[in-house]
């Protein structure tokens, strides 16, 4: 029973992960599973993801760069 549930959950997890193109992590996958009527905890989904080697793509924060060297010079003077 337990291994059967784990196999079904793992297959659903894999399909959701690939549907999201690897962008969904365990919290979002849990929400998707709940919308399909499947109950699973976030730590359990995270554990299954680690076992299968699935990692979500983390969005990098953007760093603003000065547009022109003169602009930065003017900002430091003012």
PDB file of C-alpha atoms in Angstrom:
ATOM      1  CA  UNK A   1       0.000   0.000   0.000  1.00  0.00           C
ATOM      2  CA  UNK A   2       2.707   2.471   1.005  1.00  0.00           C
ATOM      3  CA  UNK A   3       5.009   1.640  -1.901  1.00  0.00           C
ATOM      4  CA  UNK A   4       2.032   1.772  -4.282  1.00  0.00           C
ATOM      5  CA  UNK A   5       1.125   5.287  -3.081  1.00  0.00           C
ATOM      6  CA  UNK A   6       4.762   6.335  -3.296  1.00  0.00           C
ATOM      7  CA  UNK A   7       4.990   5.103  -6.899  1.00  0.00           C
ATOM      8  CA  UNK A   8       1.813   6.936  -7.943  1.00  0.00           C
ATOM      9  CA  UNK A   9       2.904  10.114  -6.160  1.00  0.00           C
ATOM     10  CA  UNK A  10       6.352   9.911  -7.717  1.00  0.00           C
ATOM     11  CA  UNK A  11       4.877   9.574 -11.220  1.00  0.00           C
ATOM     12  CA  UNK A  12       2.548  12.563 -10.660  1.00  0.00           C
ATOM     13  CA  UNK A  13       5.425  14.595  -9.228  1.00  0.00           C
ATOM     14  CA  UNK A  14       7.564  13.796 -12.280  1.00  0.00           C
ATOM     15  CA  UNK A  15       4.815  14.820 -14.719  1.00  0.00           C
ATOM     16  CA  UNK A  16       4.124  18.122 -12.879  1.00  0.00           C
ATOM     17  CA  UNK A  17       7.859  18.866 -12.711  1.00  0.00           C
ATOM     18  CA  UNK A  18       8.315  18.371 -16.452  1.00  0.00           C
ATOM     19  CA  UNK A  19       5.063  20.191 -17.290  1.00  0.00           C
ATOM     20  CA  UNK A  20       6.484  23.234 -15.461  1.00  0.00           C
ATOM     21  CA  UNK A  21       9.780  22.782 -17.350  1.00  0.00           C
ATOM     22  CA  UNK A  22      11.646  22.299 -14.074  1.00  0.00           C
ATOM     23  CA  UNK A  23      10.523  25.587 -12.553  1.00  0.00           C
ATOM     24  CA  UNK A  24       8.281  24.200  -9.809  1.00  0.00           C
ATOM     25  CA  UNK A  25       9.790  23.301  -6.455  1.00  0.00           C
ATOM     26  CA  UNK A  26       8.175  21.221  -3.715  1.00  0.00           C
ATOM     27  CA  UNK A  27       5.738  23.922  -2.436  1.00  0.00           C
ATOM     28  CA  UNK A  28       4.239  24.530  -5.877  1.00  0.00           C
ATOM     29  CA  UNK A  29       4.156  20.828  -6.701  1.00  0.00           C
ATOM     30  CA  UNK A  30       2.265  20.179  -3.446  1.00  0.00           C
ATOM     31  CA  UNK A  31      -0.318  22.828  -4.466  1.00  0.00           C
ATOM     32  CA  UNK A  32      -0.692  21.200  -7.893  1.00  0.00           C
ATOM     33  CA  UNK A  33      -1.125  17.772  -6.295  1.00  0.00           C
ATOM     34  CA  UNK A  34      -3.780  19.185  -3.954  1.00  0.00           C
ATOM     35  CA  UNK A  35      -5.651  20.663  -6.916  1.00  0.00           C
ATOM     36  CA  UNK A  36      -5.691  17.140  -8.411  1.00  0.00           C
ATOM     37  CA  UNK A  37      -7.029  15.738  -5.137  1.00  0.00           C
ATOM     38  CA  UNK A  38      -3.781  14.094  -3.995  1.00  0.00           C
ATOM     39  CA  UNK A  39      -2.624  14.795  -0.449  1.00  0.00           C
ATOM     40  CA  UNK A  40       1.114  14.955   0.260  1.00  0.00           C
ATOM     41  CA  UNK A  41       3.283  16.985   2.608  1.00  0.00           C
ATOM     42  CA  UNK A  42       5.929  19.386   1.335  1.00  0.00           C
ATOM     43  CA  UNK A  43       8.816  17.591   3.106  1.00  0.00           C
ATOM     44  CA  UNK A  44       7.747  14.263   1.572  1.00  0.00           C
ATOM     45  CA  UNK A  45       7.552  15.773  -1.921  1.00  0.00           C
ATOM     46  CA  UNK A  46      10.962  17.398  -1.365  1.00  0.00           C
ATOM     47  CA  UNK A  47      12.374  14.016  -0.336  1.00  0.00           C
ATOM     48  CA  UNK A  48      10.981  12.340  -3.467  1.00  0.00           C
ATOM     49  CA  UNK A  49      12.445  15.126  -5.598  1.00  0.00           C
ATOM     50  CA  UNK A  50      15.877  14.665  -4.012  1.00  0.00           C
ATOM     51  CA  UNK A  51      15.720  10.898  -4.556  1.00  0.00           C
ATOM     52  CA  UNK A  52      14.962  11.411  -8.250  1.00  0.00           C
ATOM     53  CA  UNK A  53      17.520  14.202  -8.655  1.00  0.00           C
ATOM     54  CA  UNK A  54      14.915  16.852  -9.504  1.00  0.00           C
ATOM     55  CA  UNK A  55      15.806  20.459  -8.657  1.00  0.00           C
ATOM     56  CA  UNK A  56      13.807  23.533  -9.506  1.00  0.00           C
ATOM     57  CA  UNK A  57      15.272  26.381 -11.511  1.00  0.00           C
ATOM     58  CA  UNK A  58      15.911  29.274  -9.131  1.00  0.00           C
ATOM     59  CA  UNK A  59      15.278  32.740 -10.508  1.00  0.00           C
ATOM     60  CA  UNK A  60      18.340  34.954 -10.199  1.00  0.00           C
ATOM     61  CA  UNK A  61      17.908  38.423  -8.796  1.00  0.00           C
ATOM     62  CA  UNK A  62      18.751  41.238 -11.169  1.00  0.00           C
ATOM     63  CA  UNK A  63      21.493  43.693 -10.355  1.00  0.00           C
ATOM     64  CA  UNK A  64      21.146  47.216 -11.681  1.00  0.00           C
ATOM     65  CA  UNK A  65      24.236  48.589 -13.301  1.00  0.00           C
ATOM     66  CA  UNK A  66      24.939  52.242 -14.034  1.00  0.00           C
ATOM     67  CA  UNK A  67      24.005  53.167 -17.570  1.00  0.00           C
ATOM     68  CA  UNK A  68      26.927  55.477 -18.148  1.00  0.00           C
ATOM     69  CA  UNK A  69      30.099  56.336 -16.155  1.00  0.00           C
ATOM     70  CA  UNK A  70      29.224  60.042 -16.148  1.00  0.00           C
ATOM     71  CA  UNK A  71      25.877  59.263 -14.487  1.00  0.00           C
ATOM     72  CA  UNK A  72      27.616  57.539 -11.590  1.00  0.00           C
ATOM     73  CA  UNK A  73      30.075  60.424 -11.259  1.00  0.00           C
ATOM     74  CA  UNK A  74      27.201  62.920 -11.085  1.00  0.00           C
ATOM     75  CA  UNK A  75      25.418  60.831  -8.471  1.00  0.00           C
ATOM     76  CA  UNK A  76      28.502  60.738  -6.249  1.00  0.00           C
ATOM     77  CA  UNK A  77      28.995  64.514  -6.522  1.00  0.00           C
ATOM     78  CA  UNK A  78      25.382  65.379  -5.649  1.00  0.00           C
TER      79      UNK A  78
END
